[in-house]
Amino acid sequence: MKEIRILDKKFRELITEKAIRNRLDELARQMNSDLAGKDVVFLGILNGAFLFAADIFRRIDIKARISFVKLASYEGTSSSGTIKELIGWNEDIKNKTIVVIEDIVDTGNTLERIVDELAIRKASEVKIATMLFKPAAFTKDISLDYVGFEIPDNFVVGYGLDYDGYGRNLPSVYTLIK
Ligand code: 5GP
């Protein structure tokens, strides 16, 4: 098993590049079949989902557009702490089928924030795609339509995901060695 170091931490390979490629083929095939005939906007969530979004989108052969939004954190003035705002909307999503493209769903807090925003913006249908999913950490009642891999509740990097800004360019997914 491949091991790498990023800054002060060591990681072990969890999902190989080949396994990711095979799963991308399967997910895209399923999407092409499920979403045929619809007016679809793929909505990538930056930064982490940029690779997954690109790799999925190049496999999509139905009529579709892609757009990206970013979750910006800033310190709130209230005791609730960090507030996350979705910025960068430049696509009219009203009455469209939206496929949210996430890198990883952990607690589901981020996803819930996005789903709420899509409801406010009156998307007609929302599908959720995530490359990675940590079922043991998930606390929400939101169904995930396309899941790449279910993984244990342990910190991972690679394939778009970072540790302190590094590791996003790794072609496979690595898990933290504690
Ligand atoms: P949630 O809101 O579901 O708890 O977390 C979602 C976000 O937290 C992801 O989009 C990602 O940015 C970050 N995150 C959650 N788990 C991990 C992980 O294991 N590794 C990395 N690099 N980021 C994670």
JSON list of N, CA and C in Angstrom, two decimals, residues 33-102:
[
{"chain": "A", "resi": 33, "resn": "SER", "atom": "N", "xyz": [-28.39, 7.98, -18.26]},
{"chain": "A", "resi": 33, "resn": "SER", "atom": "CA", "xyz": [-29.65, 7.27, -18.43]},
{"chain": "A", "resi": 33, "resn": "SER", "atom": "C", "xyz": [-30.78, 7.95, -17.63]},
{"chain": "A", "resi": 34, "resn": "ASP", "atom": "N", "xyz": [-30.51, 8.32, -16.37]},
{"chain": "A", "resi": 34, "resn": "ASP", "atom": "CA", "xyz": [-31.54, 8.93, -15.51]},
{"chain": "A", "resi": 34, "resn": "ASP", "atom": "C", "xyz": [-31.99, 10.30, -16.02]},
{"chain": "A", "resi": 35, "resn": "LEU", "atom": "N", "xyz": [-31.07, 11.07, -16.58]},
{"chain": "A", "resi": 35, "resn": "LEU", "atom": "CA", "xyz": [-31.33, 12.49, -16.83]},
{"chain": "A", "resi": 35, "resn": "LEU", "atom": "C", "xyz": [-31.59, 12.83, -18.29]},
{"chain": "A", "resi": 36, "resn": "ALA", "atom": "N", "xyz": [-31.65, 11.81, -19.12]},
{"chain": "A", "resi": 36, "resn": "ALA", "atom": "CA", "xyz": [-31.88, 12.05, -20.55]},
{"chain": "A", "resi": 36, "resn": "ALA", "atom": "C", "xyz": [-33.19, 12.80, -20.76]},
{"chain": "A", "resi": 37, "resn": "GLY", "atom": "N", "xyz": [-33.14, 13.80, -21.65]},
{"chain": "A", "resi": 37, "resn": "GLY", "atom": "CA", "xyz": [-34.34, 14.56, -21.99]},
{"chain": "A", "resi": 37, "resn": "GLY", "atom": "C", "xyz": [-34.64, 15.72, -21.05]},
{"chain": "A", "resi": 38, "resn": "LYS", "atom": "N", "xyz": [-33.82, 15.90, -20.02]},
{"chain": "A", "resi": 38, "resn": "LYS", "atom": "CA", "xyz": [-34.05, 17.00, -19.07]},
{"chain": "A", "resi": 38, "resn": "LYS", "atom": "C", "xyz": [-33.09, 18.15, -19.34]},
{"chain": "A", "resi": 39, "resn": "ASP", "atom": "N", "xyz": [-33.47, 19.33, -18.83]},
{"chain": "A", "resi": 39, "resn": "ASP", "atom": "CA", "xyz": [-32.60, 20.50, -18.95]},
{"chain": "A", "resi": 39, "resn": "ASP", "atom": "C", "xyz": [-31.76, 20.56, -17.67]},
{"chain": "A", "resi": 40, "resn": "VAL", "atom": "N", "xyz": [-30.52, 20.05, -17.78]},
{"chain": "A", "resi": 40, "resn": "VAL", "atom": "CA", "xyz": [-29.73, 19.80, -16.57]},
{"chain": "A", "resi": 40, "resn": "VAL", "atom": "C", "xyz": [-28.61, 20.82, -16.39]},
{"chain": "A", "resi": 41, "resn": "VAL", "atom": "N", "xyz": [-28.46, 21.27, -15.15]},
{"chain": "A", "resi": 41, "resn": "VAL", "atom": "CA", "xyz": [-27.29, 22.08, -14.79]},
{"chain": "A", "resi": 41, "resn": "VAL", "atom": "C", "xyz": [-26.51, 21.31, -13.72]},
{"chain": "A", "resi": 42, "resn": "PHE", "atom": "N", "xyz": [-25.28, 20.98, -14.02]},
{"chain": "A", "resi": 42, "resn": "PHE", "atom": "CA", "xyz": [-24.39, 20.40, -13.02]},
{"chain": "A", "resi": 42, "resn": "PHE", "atom": "C", "xyz": [-23.83, 21.56, -12.21]},
{"chain": "A", "resi": 43, "resn": "LEU", "atom": "N", "xyz": [-23.86, 21.43, -10.88]},
{"chain": "A", "resi": 43, "resn": "LEU", "atom": "CA", "xyz": [-23.41, 22.51, -10.01]},
{"chain": "A", "resi": 43, "resn": "LEU", "atom": "C", "xyz": [-22.28, 22.00, -9.12]},
{"chain": "A", "resi": 44, "resn": "GLY", "atom": "N", "xyz": [-21.06, 22.34, -9.51]},
{"chain": "A", "resi": 44, "resn": "GLY", "atom": "CA", "xyz": [-19.88, 21.90, -8.75]},
{"chain": "A", "resi": 44, "resn": "GLY", "atom": "C", "xyz": [-19.64, 22.80, -7.56]},
{"chain": "A", "resi": 45, "resn": "ILE", "atom": "N", "xyz": [-19.29, 22.20, -6.44]},
{"chain": "A", "resi": 45, "resn": "ILE", "atom": "CA", "xyz": [-19.03, 22.98, -5.23]},
{"chain": "A", "resi": 45, "resn": "ILE", "atom": "C", "xyz": [-17.51, 23.10, -5.05]},
{"chain": "A", "resi": 46, "resn": "LEU", "atom": "N", "xyz": [-17.03, 24.31, -5.19]},
{"chain": "A", "resi": 46, "resn": "LEU", "atom": "CA", "xyz": [-15.59, 24.57, -5.08]},
{"chain": "A", "resi": 46, "resn": "LEU", "atom": "C", "xyz": [-15.16, 24.67, -3.62]},
{"chain": "A", "resi": 47, "resn": "ASN", "atom": "N", "xyz": [-13.90, 24.38, -3.26]},
{"chain": "A", "resi": 47, "resn": "ASN", "atom": "CA", "xyz": [-12.87, 24.00, -4.21]},
{"chain": "A", "resi": 47, "resn": "ASN", "atom": "C", "xyz": [-12.82, 22.49, -4.47]},
{"chain": "A", "resi": 48, "resn": "GLY", "atom": "N", "xyz": [-13.17, 21.72, -3.48]},
{"chain": "A", "resi": 48, "resn": "GLY", "atom": "CA", "xyz": [-12.86, 20.28, -3.49]},
{"chain": "A", "resi": 48, "resn": "GLY", "atom": "C", "xyz": [-13.39, 19.49, -4.67]},
{"chain": "A", "resi": 49, "resn": "ALA", "atom": "N", "xyz": [-14.54, 19.91, -5.24]},
{"chain": "A", "resi": 49, "resn": "ALA", "atom": "CA", "xyz": [-15.19, 19.07, -6.25]},
{"chain": "A", "resi": 49, "resn": "ALA", "atom": "C", "xyz": [-14.72, 19.35, -7.68]},
{"chain": "A", "resi": 50, "resn": "PHE", "atom": "N", "xyz": [-13.68, 20.17, -7.83]},
{"chain": "A", "resi": 50, "resn": "PHE", "atom": "CA", "xyz": [-13.32, 20.57, -9.21]},
{"chain": "A", "resi": 50, "resn": "PHE", "atom": "C", "xyz": [-12.88, 19.39, -10.08]},
{"chain": "A", "resi": 51, "resn": "LEU", "atom": "N", "xyz": [-12.17, 18.44, -9.51]},
{"chain": "A", "resi": 51, "resn": "LEU", "atom": "CA", "xyz": [-11.73, 17.29, -10.32]},
{"chain": "A", "resi": 51, "resn": "LEU", "atom": "C", "xyz": [-12.89, 16.34, -10.61]},
{"chain": "A", "resi": 52, "resn": "PHE", "atom": "N", "xyz": [-13.66, 16.04, -9.59]},
{"chain": "A", "resi": 52, "resn": "PHE", "atom": "CA", "xyz": [-14.81, 15.14, -9.75]},
{"chain": "A", "resi": 52, "resn": "PHE", "atom": "C", "xyz": [-15.79, 15.73, -10.77]},
{"chain": "A", "resi": 53, "resn": "ALA", "atom": "N", "xyz": [-16.05, 17.04, -10.65]},
{"chain": "A", "resi": 53, "resn": "ALA", "atom": "CA", "xyz": [-16.99, 17.70, -11.58]},
{"chain": "A", "resi": 53, "resn": "ALA", "atom": "C", "xyz": [-16.47, 17.59, -13.02]},
{"chain": "A", "resi": 54, "resn": "ALA", "atom": "N", "xyz": [-15.20, 17.87, -13.22]},
{"chain": "A", "resi": 54, "resn": "ALA", "atom": "CA", "xyz": [-14.63, 17.81, -14.58]},
{"chain": "A", "resi": 54, "resn": "ALA", "atom": "C", "xyz": [-14.67, 16.39, -15.12]},
{"chain": "A", "resi": 55, "resn": "ASP", "atom": "N", "xyz": [-14.29, 15.43, -14.29]},
{"chain": "A", "resi": 55, "resn": "ASP", "atom": "CA", "xyz": [-14.23, 14.03, -14.74]},
{"chain": "A", "resi": 55, "resn": "ASP", "atom": "C", "xyz": [-15.61, 13.46, -15.03]},
{"chain": "A", "resi": 56, "resn": "ILE", "atom": "N", "xyz": [-16.59, 13.84, -14.25]},
{"chain": "A", "resi": 56, "resn": "ILE", "atom": "CA", "xyz": [-17.97, 13.41, -14.53]},
{"chain": "A", "resi": 56, "resn": "ILE", "atom": "C", "xyz": [-18.49, 14.10, -15.78]},
{"chain": "A", "resi": 57, "resn": "PHE", "atom": "N", "xyz": [-18.28, 15.41, -15.85]},
{"chain": "A", "resi": 57, "resn": "PHE", "atom": "CA", "xyz": [-18.89, 16.19, -16.93]},
{"chain": "A", "resi": 57, "resn": "PHE", "atom": "C", "xyz": [-18.39, 15.76, -18.30]},
{"chain": "A", "resi": 58, "resn": "ARG", "atom": "N", "xyz": [-17.12, 15.37, -18.38]},
{"chain": "A", "resi": 58, "resn": "ARG", "atom": "CA", "xyz": [-16.60, 14.95, -19.69]},
{"chain": "A", "resi": 58, "resn": "ARG", "atom": "C", "xyz": [-17.19, 13.60, -20.11]},
{"chain": "A", "resi": 59, "resn": "ARG", "atom": "N", "xyz": [-17.80, 12.91, -19.19]},
{"chain": "A", "resi": 59, "resn": "ARG", "atom": "CA", "xyz": [-18.44, 11.62, -19.51]},
{"chain": "A", "resi": 59, "resn": "ARG", "atom": "C", "xyz": [-19.94, 11.78, -19.77]},
{"chain": "A", "resi": 60, "resn": "ILE", "atom": "N", "xyz": [-20.45, 12.99, -19.65]},
{"chain": "A", "resi": 60, "resn": "ILE", "atom": "CA", "xyz": [-21.89, 13.22, -19.82]},
{"chain": "A", "resi": 60, "resn": "ILE", "atom": "C", "xyz": [-22.19, 13.49, -21.29]},
{"chain": "A", "resi": 61, "resn": "ASP", "atom": "N", "xyz": [-23.14, 12.74, -21.85]},
{"chain": "A", "resi": 61, "resn": "ASP", "atom": "CA", "xyz": [-23.43, 12.94, -23.27]},
{"chain": "A", "resi": 61, "resn": "ASP", "atom": "C", "xyz": [-24.85, 13.43, -23.52]},
{"chain": "A", "resi": 62, "resn": "ILE", "atom": "N", "xyz": [-25.54, 13.85, -22.45]},
{"chain": "A", "resi": 62, "resn": "ILE", "atom": "CA", "xyz": [-26.87, 14.46, -22.64]},
{"chain": "A", "resi": 62, "resn": "ILE", "atom": "C", "xyz": [-26.72, 15.98, -22.66]},
{"chain": "A", "resi": 63, "resn": "LYS", "atom": "N", "xyz": [-27.79, 16.69, -23.00]},
{"chain": "A", "resi": 63, "resn": "LYS", "atom": "CA", "xyz": [-27.76, 18.15, -23.03]},
{"chain": "A", "resi": 63, "resn": "LYS", "atom": "C", "xyz": [-27.59, 18.66, -21.59]},
{"chain": "A", "resi": 64, "resn": "ALA", "atom": "N", "xyz": [-26.48, 19.35, -21.33]},
{"chain": "A", "resi": 64, "resn": "ALA", "atom": "CA", "xyz": [-26.24, 19.78, -19.95]},
{"chain": "A", "resi": 64, "resn": "ALA", "atom": "C", "xyz": [-25.31, 20.98, -19.91]},
{"chain": "A", "resi": 65, "resn": "ARG", "atom": "N", "xyz": [-25.45, 21.76, -18.84]},
{"chain": "A", "resi": 65, "resn": "ARG", "atom": "CA", "xyz": [-24.52, 22.86, -18.60]},
{"chain": "A", "resi": 65, "resn": "ARG", "atom": "C", "xyz": [-23.83, 22.60, -17.26]},
{"chain": "A", "resi": 66, "resn": "ILE", "atom": "N", "xyz": [-22.74, 23.33, -17.05]},
{"chain": "A", "resi": 66, "resn": "ILE", "atom": "CA", "xyz": [-22.05, 23.21, -15.75]},
{"chain": "A", "resi": 66, "resn": "ILE", "atom": "C", "xyz": [-21.74, 24.59, -15.21]},
{"chain": "A", "resi": 67, "resn": "SER", "atom": "N", "xyz": [-21.86, 24.72, -13.90]},
{"chain": "A", "resi": 67, "resn": "SER", "atom": "CA", "xyz": [-21.57, 25.97, -13.24]},
{"chain": "A", "resi": 67, "resn": "SER", "atom": "C", "xyz": [-20.96, 25.63, -11.87]},
{"chain": "A", "resi": 68, "resn": "PHE", "atom": "N", "xyz": [-20.27, 26.59, -11.29]},
{"chain": "A", "resi": 68, "resn": "PHE", "atom": "CA", "xyz": [-19.62, 26.34, -10.00]},
{"chain": "A", "resi": 68, "resn": "PHE", "atom": "C", "xyz": [-20.00, 27.40, -8.98]},
{"chain": "A", "resi": 69, "resn": "VAL", "atom": "N", "xyz": [-20.20, 26.99, -7.76]},
{"chain": "A", "resi": 69, "resn": "VAL", "atom": "CA", "xyz": [-20.34, 27.95, -6.67]},
{"chain": "A", "resi": 69, "resn": "VAL", "atom": "C", "xyz": [-19.33, 27.59, -5.59]},
{"chain": "A", "resi": 70, "resn": "LYS", "atom": "N", "xyz": [-19.09, 28.56, -4.73]},
{"chain": "A", "resi": 70, "resn": "LYS", "atom": "CA", "xyz": [-18.07, 28.35, -3.71]},
{"chain": "A", "resi": 70, "resn": "LYS", "atom": "C", "xyz": [-18.66, 28.67, -2.34]},
{"chain": "A", "resi": 71, "resn": "LEU", "atom": "N", "xyz": [-18.31, 27.88, -1.36]},
{"chain": "A", "resi": 71, "resn": "LEU", "atom": "CA", "xyz": [-18.73, 28.17, 0.00]},
{"chain": "A", "resi": 71, "resn": "LEU", "atom": "C", "xyz": [-17.67, 29.03, 0.66]},
{"chain": "A", "resi": 72, "resn": "ALA", "atom": "N", "xyz": [-18.06, 30.26, 0.98]},
{"chain": "A", "resi": 72, "resn": "ALA", "atom": "CA", "xyz": [-17.11, 31.16, 1.61]},
{"chain": "A", "resi": 72, "resn": "ALA", "atom": "C", "xyz": [-17.41, 31.21, 3.10]},
{"chain": "A", "resi": 73, "resn": "SER", "atom": "N", "xyz": [-16.40, 30.94, 3.91]},
{"chain": "A", "resi": 73, "resn": "SER", "atom": "CA", "xyz": [-16.59, 31.00, 5.36]},
{"chain": "A", "resi": 73, "resn": "SER", "atom": "C", "xyz": [-16.16, 32.37, 5.85]},
{"chain": "A", "resi": 74, "resn": "TYR", "atom": "N", "xyz": [-16.92, 32.92, 6.75]},
{"chain": "A", "resi": 74, "resn": "TYR", "atom": "CA", "xyz": [-16.44, 34.12, 7.42]},
{"chain": "A", "resi": 74, "resn": "TYR", "atom": "C", "xyz": [-16.92, 34.07, 8.85]},
{"chain": "A", "resi": 75, "resn": "GLU", "atom": "N", "xyz": [-16.21, 34.74, 9.73]},
{"chain": "A", "resi": 75, "resn": "GLU", "atom": "CA", "xyz": [-16.58, 34.70, 11.14]},
{"chain": "A", "resi": 75, "resn": "GLU", "atom": "C", "xyz": [-17.79, 35.57, 11.36]},
{"chain": "A", "resi": 76, "resn": "GLY", "atom": "N", "xyz": [-18.84, 34.98, 11.87]},
{"chain": "A", "resi": 76, "resn": "GLY", "atom": "CA", "xyz": [-20.04, 35.76, 12.16]},
{"chain": "A", "resi": 76, "resn": "GLY", "atom": "C", "xyz": [-19.87, 36.58, 13.42]},
{"chain": "A", "resi": 77, "resn": "THR", "atom": "N", "xyz": [-20.74, 37.55, 13.57]},
{"chain": "A", "resi": 77, "resn": "THR", "atom": "CA", "xyz": [-20.64, 38.38, 14.77]},
{"chain": "A", "resi": 77, "resn": "THR", "atom": "C", "xyz": [-21.44, 37.77, 15.91]},
{"chain": "A", "resi": 78, "resn": "SER", "atom": "N", "xyz": [-22.30, 36.79, 15.57]},
{"chain": "A", "resi": 78, "resn": "SER", "atom": "CA", "xyz": [-23.09, 36.16, 16.62]},
{"chain": "A", "resi": 78, "resn": "SER", "atom": "C", "xyz": [-22.32, 34.99, 17.21]},
{"chain": "A", "resi": 79, "resn": "SER", "atom": "N", "xyz": [-22.88, 34.38, 18.23]},
{"chain": "A", "resi": 79, "resn": "SER", "atom": "CA", "xyz": [-22.20, 33.28, 18.90]},
{"chain": "A", "resi": 79, "resn": "SER", "atom": "C", "xyz": [-22.22, 32.00, 18.06]},
{"chain": "A", "resi": 80, "resn": "SER", "atom": "N", "xyz": [-22.97, 32.02, 16.94]},
{"chain": "A", "resi": 80, "resn": "SER", "atom": "CA", "xyz": [-23.05, 30.81, 16.13]},
{"chain": "A", "resi": 80, "resn": "SER", "atom": "C", "xyz": [-21.74, 30.50, 15.41]},
{"chain": "A", "resi": 81, "resn": "GLY", "atom": "N", "xyz": [-20.78, 31.41, 15.49]},
{"chain": "A", "resi": 81, "resn": "GLY", "atom": "CA", "xyz": [-19.45, 31.12, 14.93]},
{"chain": "A", "resi": 81, "resn": "GLY", "atom": "C", "xyz": [-19.39, 31.32, 13.43]},
{"chain": "A", "resi": 82, "resn": "THR", "atom": "N", "xyz": [-18.80, 30.33, 12.76]},
{"chain": "A", "resi": 82, "resn": "THR", "atom": "CA", "xyz": [-18.55, 30.48, 11.33]},
{"chain": "A", "resi": 82, "resn": "THR", "atom": "C", "xyz": [-19.83, 30.35, 10.51]},
{"chain": "A", "resi": 83, "resn": "ILE", "atom": "N", "xyz": [-20.04, 31.31, 9.65]},
{"chain": "A", "resi": 83, "resn": "ILE", "atom": "CA", "xyz": [-21.20, 31.29, 8.77]},
{"chain": "A", "resi": 83, "resn": "ILE", "atom": "C", "xyz": [-20.69, 30.98, 7.37]},
{"chain": "A", "resi": 84, "resn": "LYS", "atom": "N", "xyz": [-21.42, 30.13, 6.66]},
{"chain": "A", "resi": 84, "resn": "LYS", "atom": "CA", "xyz": [-20.99, 29.81, 5.29]},
{"chain": "A", "resi": 84, "resn": "LYS", "atom": "C", "xyz": [-21.98, 30.38, 4.30]},
{"chain": "A", "resi": 85, "resn": "GLU", "atom": "N", "xyz": [-21.44, 31.07, 3.32]},
{"chain": "A", "resi": 85, "resn": "GLU", "atom": "CA", "xyz": [-22.28, 31.68, 2.31]},
{"chain": "A", "resi": 85, "resn": "GLU", "atom": "C", "xyz": [-21.89, 31.10, 0.95]},
{"chain": "A", "resi": 86, "resn": "LEU", "atom": "N", "xyz": [-22.88, 30.81, 0.13]},
{"chain": "A", "resi": 86, "resn": "LEU", "atom": "CA", "xyz": [-22.59, 30.31, -1.22]},
{"chain": "A", "resi": 86, "resn": "LEU", "atom": "C", "xyz": [-22.45, 31.49, -2.16]},
{"chain": "A", "resi": 87, "resn": "ILE", "atom": "N", "xyz": [-21.29, 31.61, -2.80]},
{"chain": "A", "resi": 87, "resn": "ILE", "atom": "CA", "xyz": [-21.07, 32.75, -3.68]},
{"chain": "A", "resi": 87, "resn": "ILE", "atom": "C", "xyz": [-20.76, 32.27, -5.11]},
{"chain": "A", "resi": 88, "resn": "GLY", "atom": "N", "xyz": [-20.98, 33.17, -6.06]},
{"chain": "A", "resi": 88, "resn": "GLY", "atom": "CA", "xyz": [-20.60, 32.89, -7.44]},
{"chain": "A", "resi": 88, "resn": "GLY", "atom": "C", "xyz": [-21.74, 32.42, -8.32]},
{"chain": "A", "resi": 89, "resn": "TRP", "atom": "N", "xyz": [-22.98, 32.60, -7.88]},
{"chain": "A", "resi": 89, "resn": "TRP", "atom": "CA", "xyz": [-24.12, 32.16, -8.71]},
{"chain": "A", "resi": 89, "resn": "TRP", "atom": "C", "xyz": [-24.16, 32.97, -9.99]},
{"chain": "A", "resi": 90, "resn": "ASN", "atom": "N", "xyz": [-24.07, 32.32, -11.13]},
{"chain": "A", "resi": 90, "resn": "ASN", "atom": "CA", "xyz": [-24.23, 33.07, -12.38]},
{"chain": "A", "resi": 90, "resn": "ASN", "atom": "C", "xyz": [-25.11, 32.31, -13.37]},
{"chain": "A", "resi": 91, "resn": "GLU", "atom": "N", "xyz": [-25.84, 31.37, -12.85]},
{"chain": "A", "resi": 91, "resn": "GLU", "atom": "CA", "xyz": [-26.68, 30.54, -13.69]},
{"chain": "A", "resi": 91, "resn": "GLU", "atom": "C", "xyz": [-28.10, 30.62, -13.15]},
{"chain": "A", "resi": 92, "resn": "ASP", "atom": "N", "xyz": [-29.07, 30.83, -14.04]},
{"chain": "A", "resi": 92, "resn": "ASP", "atom": "CA", "xyz": [-30.46, 30.82, -13.59]},
{"chain": "A", "resi": 92, "resn": "ASP", "atom": "C", "xyz": [-30.89, 29.36, -13.44]},
{"chain": "A", "resi": 93, "resn": "ILE", "atom": "N", "xyz": [-31.18, 28.96, -12.23]},
{"chain": "A", "resi": 93, "resn": "ILE", "atom": "CA", "xyz": [-31.49, 27.54, -12.01]},
{"chain": "A", "resi": 93, "resn": "ILE", "atom": "C", "xyz": [-32.97, 27.29, -11.83]},
{"chain": "A", "resi": 94, "resn": "LYS", "atom": "N", "xyz": [-33.75, 28.36, -11.93]},
{"chain": "A", "resi": 94, "resn": "LYS", "atom": "CA", "xyz": [-35.20, 28.23, -11.75]},
{"chain": "A", "resi": 94, "resn": "LYS", "atom": "C", "xyz": [-35.77, 27.22, -12.76]},
{"chain": "A", "resi": 95, "resn": "ASN", "atom": "N", "xyz": [-36.54, 26.29, -12.25]},
{"chain": "A", "resi": 95, "resn": "ASN", "atom": "CA", "xyz": [-37.20, 25.26, -13.07]},
{"chain": "A", "resi": 95, "resn": "ASN", "atom": "C", "xyz": [-36.23, 24.30, -13.77]},
{"chain": "A", "resi": 96, "resn": "LYS", "atom": "N", "xyz": [-35.01, 24.24, -13.30]},
{"chain": "A", "resi": 96, "resn": "LYS", "atom": "CA", "xyz": [-34.03, 23.32, -13.92]},
{"chain": "A", "resi": 96, "resn": "LYS", "atom": "C", "xyz": [-33.79, 22.11, -13.01]},
{"chain": "A", "resi": 97, "resn": "THR", "atom": "N", "xyz": [-33.31, 21.05, -13.63]},
{"chain": "A", "resi": 97, "resn": "THR", "atom": "CA", "xyz": [-32.83, 19.89, -12.86]},
{"chain": "A", "resi": 97, "resn": "THR", "atom": "C", "xyz": [-31.38, 20.18, -12.50]},
{"chain": "A", "resi": 98, "resn": "ILE", "atom": "N", "xyz": [-31.09, 20.17, -11.21]},
{"chain": "A", "resi": 98, "resn": "ILE", "atom": "CA", "xyz": [-29.73, 20.47, -10.75]},
{"chain": "A", "resi": 98, "resn": "ILE", "atom": "C", "xyz": [-29.08, 19.19, -10.24]},
{"chain": "A", "resi": 99, "resn": "VAL", "atom": "N", "xyz": [-27.86, 18.95, -10.68]},
{"chain": "A", "resi": 99, "resn": "VAL", "atom": "CA", "xyz": [-27.08, 17.86, -10.10]},
{"chain": "A", "resi": 99, "resn": "VAL", "atom": "C", "xyz": [-25.94, 18.51, -9.30]},
{"chain": "A", "resi": 100, "resn": "VAL", "atom": "N", "xyz": [-26.07, 18.46, -7.99]},
{"chain": "A", "resi": 100, "resn": "VAL", "atom": "CA", "xyz": [-25.02, 19.01, -7.12]},
{"chain": "A", "resi": 100, "resn": "VAL", "atom": "C", "xyz": [-23.83, 18.05, -7.15]},
{"chain": "A", "resi": 101, "resn": "ILE", "atom": "N", "xyz": [-22.65, 18.61, -7.40]},
{"chain": "A", "resi": 101, "resn": "ILE", "atom": "CA", "xyz": [-21.44, 17.79, -7.45]},
{"chain": "A", "resi": 101, "resn": "ILE", "atom": "C", "xyz": [-20.56, 18.14, -6.26]},
{"chain": "A", "resi": 102, "resn": "GLU", "atom": "N", "xyz": [-20.52, 17.23, -5.30]},
{"chain": "A", "resi": 102, "resn": "GLU", "atom": "CA", "xyz": [-19.75, 17.42, -4.07]},
{"chain": "A", "resi": 102, "resn": "GLU", "atom": "C", "xyz": [-18.53, 16.50, -4.06]}
]
